[in-house]
């Protein structure tokens, strides 16, 4: 199954489950003229407008519900492309390696900041004027 078809099925399953649990949503979902293709098209257009490359599942599901809830919402034109939805699991060894790399980068950055701060020339203070200051009360 292509990524986009799997995406549509995932969205449909979510909407079906939401309708089974929420009576108010079910009423709109059962009477909507929107197809799953309309829902996917709206989501693709919103994602493209945002310019972001990654979204939480909840954000995408929220967009799907929004399309069903708002029958006058502009869907947009269908876009060419596909959806990639994957989660990478690192082994404990890979996590430890990445943690070591991140710690090294942090230490290097902090060292660079300290060196930059210490390498600035100190401002030269003018020699103090040895004349006593006059006071308004000395007269």
Coordinates of C-alpha atoms in Angstrom, one line a residue:
X1 CA 0.0 0.0 0.0
X2 CA 1.4 3.4 -0.9
X3 CA 2.1 5.9 1.8
X4 CA -0.8 8.2 0.8
X5 CA -3.3 5.3 0.7
X6 CA -2.2 4.2 4.1
X7 CA -2.4 7.8 5.4
X8 CA -6.0 8.0 4.1
X9 CA -6.9 4.7 5.8
X10 CA -5.4 5.9 9.1
X11 CA -7.4 9.2 8.9
X12 CA -10.6 7.3 8.1
X13 CA -10.1 4.9 11.0
X14 CA -9.5 7.8 13.3
X15 CA -12.7 9.6 12.1
X16 CA -14.7 6.3 12.4
X17 CA -13.5 5.8 15.9
X18 CA -14.1 9.4 16.9
X19 CA -17.7 9.1 15.5
X20 CA -18.3 5.9 17.5
X21 CA -17.2 7.7 20.7
X22 CA -18.6 11.2 20.2
X23 CA -22.3 11.6 19.4
X24 CA -22.1 15.2 18.3
X25 CA -19.3 14.5 15.9
X26 CA -21.1 11.4 14.6
X27 CA -24.0 13.5 13.5
X28 CA -21.8 15.7 11.4
X29 CA -19.6 12.8 10.2
X30 CA -22.6 10.8 8.9
X31 CA -24.1 13.8 7.1
X32 CA -20.9 15.3 5.6
X33 CA -20.5 15.4 1.8
X34 CA -16.7 15.3 2.3
X35 CA -14.9 12.3 1.1
X36 CA -11.7 10.9 2.6
X37 CA -9.9 12.3 -0.5
X38 CA -11.3 15.8 0.4
X39 CA -10.0 15.4 4.0
X40 CA -6.6 14.3 2.8
X41 CA -6.4 17.2 0.2
X42 CA -7.2 19.7 2.9
X43 CA -4.6 18.3 5.2
X44 CA -1.9 18.3 2.4
X45 CA -2.7 21.9 1.5
X46 CA -2.5 23.0 5.2
X47 CA 0.8 21.2 5.7
X48 CA 2.2 22.8 2.6
X49 CA 1.0 26.3 3.7
X50 CA 2.6 25.9 7.1
X51 CA 6.1 25.1 5.6
X52 CA 6.7 22.6 8.4
X53 CA 8.2 19.2 7.7
X54 CA 6.8 17.3 10.7
X55 CA 3.5 17.2 12.6
X56 CA 2.3 15.3 15.6
X57 CA -0.5 12.8 14.9
X58 CA -2.9 14.9 17.0
X59 CA -2.3 17.9 14.8
X60 CA -3.2 16.0 11.6
X61 CA -6.2 14.3 13.3
X62 CA -7.4 17.7 14.4
X63 CA -7.2 19.0 10.8
X64 CA -9.3 16.0 9.7
X65 CA -12.0 16.7 12.3
X66 CA -11.9 20.4 11.4
X67 CA -12.8 19.5 7.7
X68 CA -15.8 17.4 8.9
X69 CA -16.9 20.1 11.4
X70 CA -16.8 22.9 8.9
X71 CA -18.8 22.1 5.8
X72 CA -18.0 25.5 4.1
X73 CA -14.3 25.1 4.6
X74 CA -12.2 25.6 1.4
X75 CA -10.5 22.3 0.6
X76 CA -8.0 23.5 -1.9
X77 CA -6.6 21.8 -5.0
X78 CA -5.3 18.3 -5.0
X79 CA -1.5 18.1 -4.7
X80 CA 0.9 15.6 -6.0
X81 CA 3.1 14.0 -3.4
X82 CA 3.0 11.3 -0.8
X83 CA 3.0 11.0 3.0
X84 CA 5.9 9.5 4.9
X85 CA 5.0 8.4 8.4
X86 CA 7.7 6.6 10.3
X87 CA 9.2 6.5 13.7
X88 CA 12.9 5.5 14.2
X89 CA 13.8 3.5 17.3
X90 CA 17.4 3.7 18.4
X91 CA 19.1 0.9 20.3
X92 CA 20.5 1.6 23.7
X93 CA 24.0 1.7 22.2
X94 CA 22.9 4.2 19.5
X95 CA 21.2 6.4 22.2
X96 CA 24.4 6.4 24.3
X97 CA 26.5 7.3 21.3
X98 CA 24.2 10.2 20.3
X99 CA 24.2 11.4 24.0
X100 CA 28.0 11.4 24.0
X101 CA 28.1 13.3 20.7
X102 CA 25.6 15.9 22.0
X103 CA 27.5 16.3 25.3
X104 CA 30.8 16.9 23.3
X105 CA 29.1 19.5 21.1
X106 CA 27.7 21.3 24.2
X107 CA 31.1 21.3 25.9
X108 CA 32.8 22.6 22.8
X109 CA 30.2 25.4 22.4
X110 CA 30.6 26.4 26.1
X111 CA 34.4 26.4 25.8
X112 CA 34.1 28.6 22.7
X113 CA 31.9 31.0 24.5
X114 CA 34.4 31.2 27.5
X115 CA 37.3 31.7 25.1
X116 CA 35.5 34.5 23.2
X117 CA 34.6 36.2 26.5
X118 CA 38.1 36.0 27.8
X119 CA 39.8 37.1 24.6
X120 CA 38.1 40.5 24.4
X121 CA 40.6 43.2 25.4
X122 CA 39.8 44.8 28.7
X123 CA 38.8 48.4 28.6
X124 CA 41.6 50.7 29.7
X125 CA 40.5 53.0 32.5
X126 CA 41.8 56.5 32.3
X127 CA 44.2 57.5 35.0
X128 CA 42.5 58.9 38.0
X129 CA 42.6 62.6 38.4
X130 CA 44.5 63.3 41.6
X131 CA 42.8 66.6 42.3
X132 CA 40.3 66.4 45.1
X133 CA 36.7 66.9 44.1
X134 CA 35.2 70.1 45.2
X135 CA 32.2 69.8 47.5
X136 CA 29.4 72.3 47.7
X137 CA 29.7 72.2 51.4
X138 CA 33.4 73.1 51.7
X139 CA 33.0 76.9 51.4

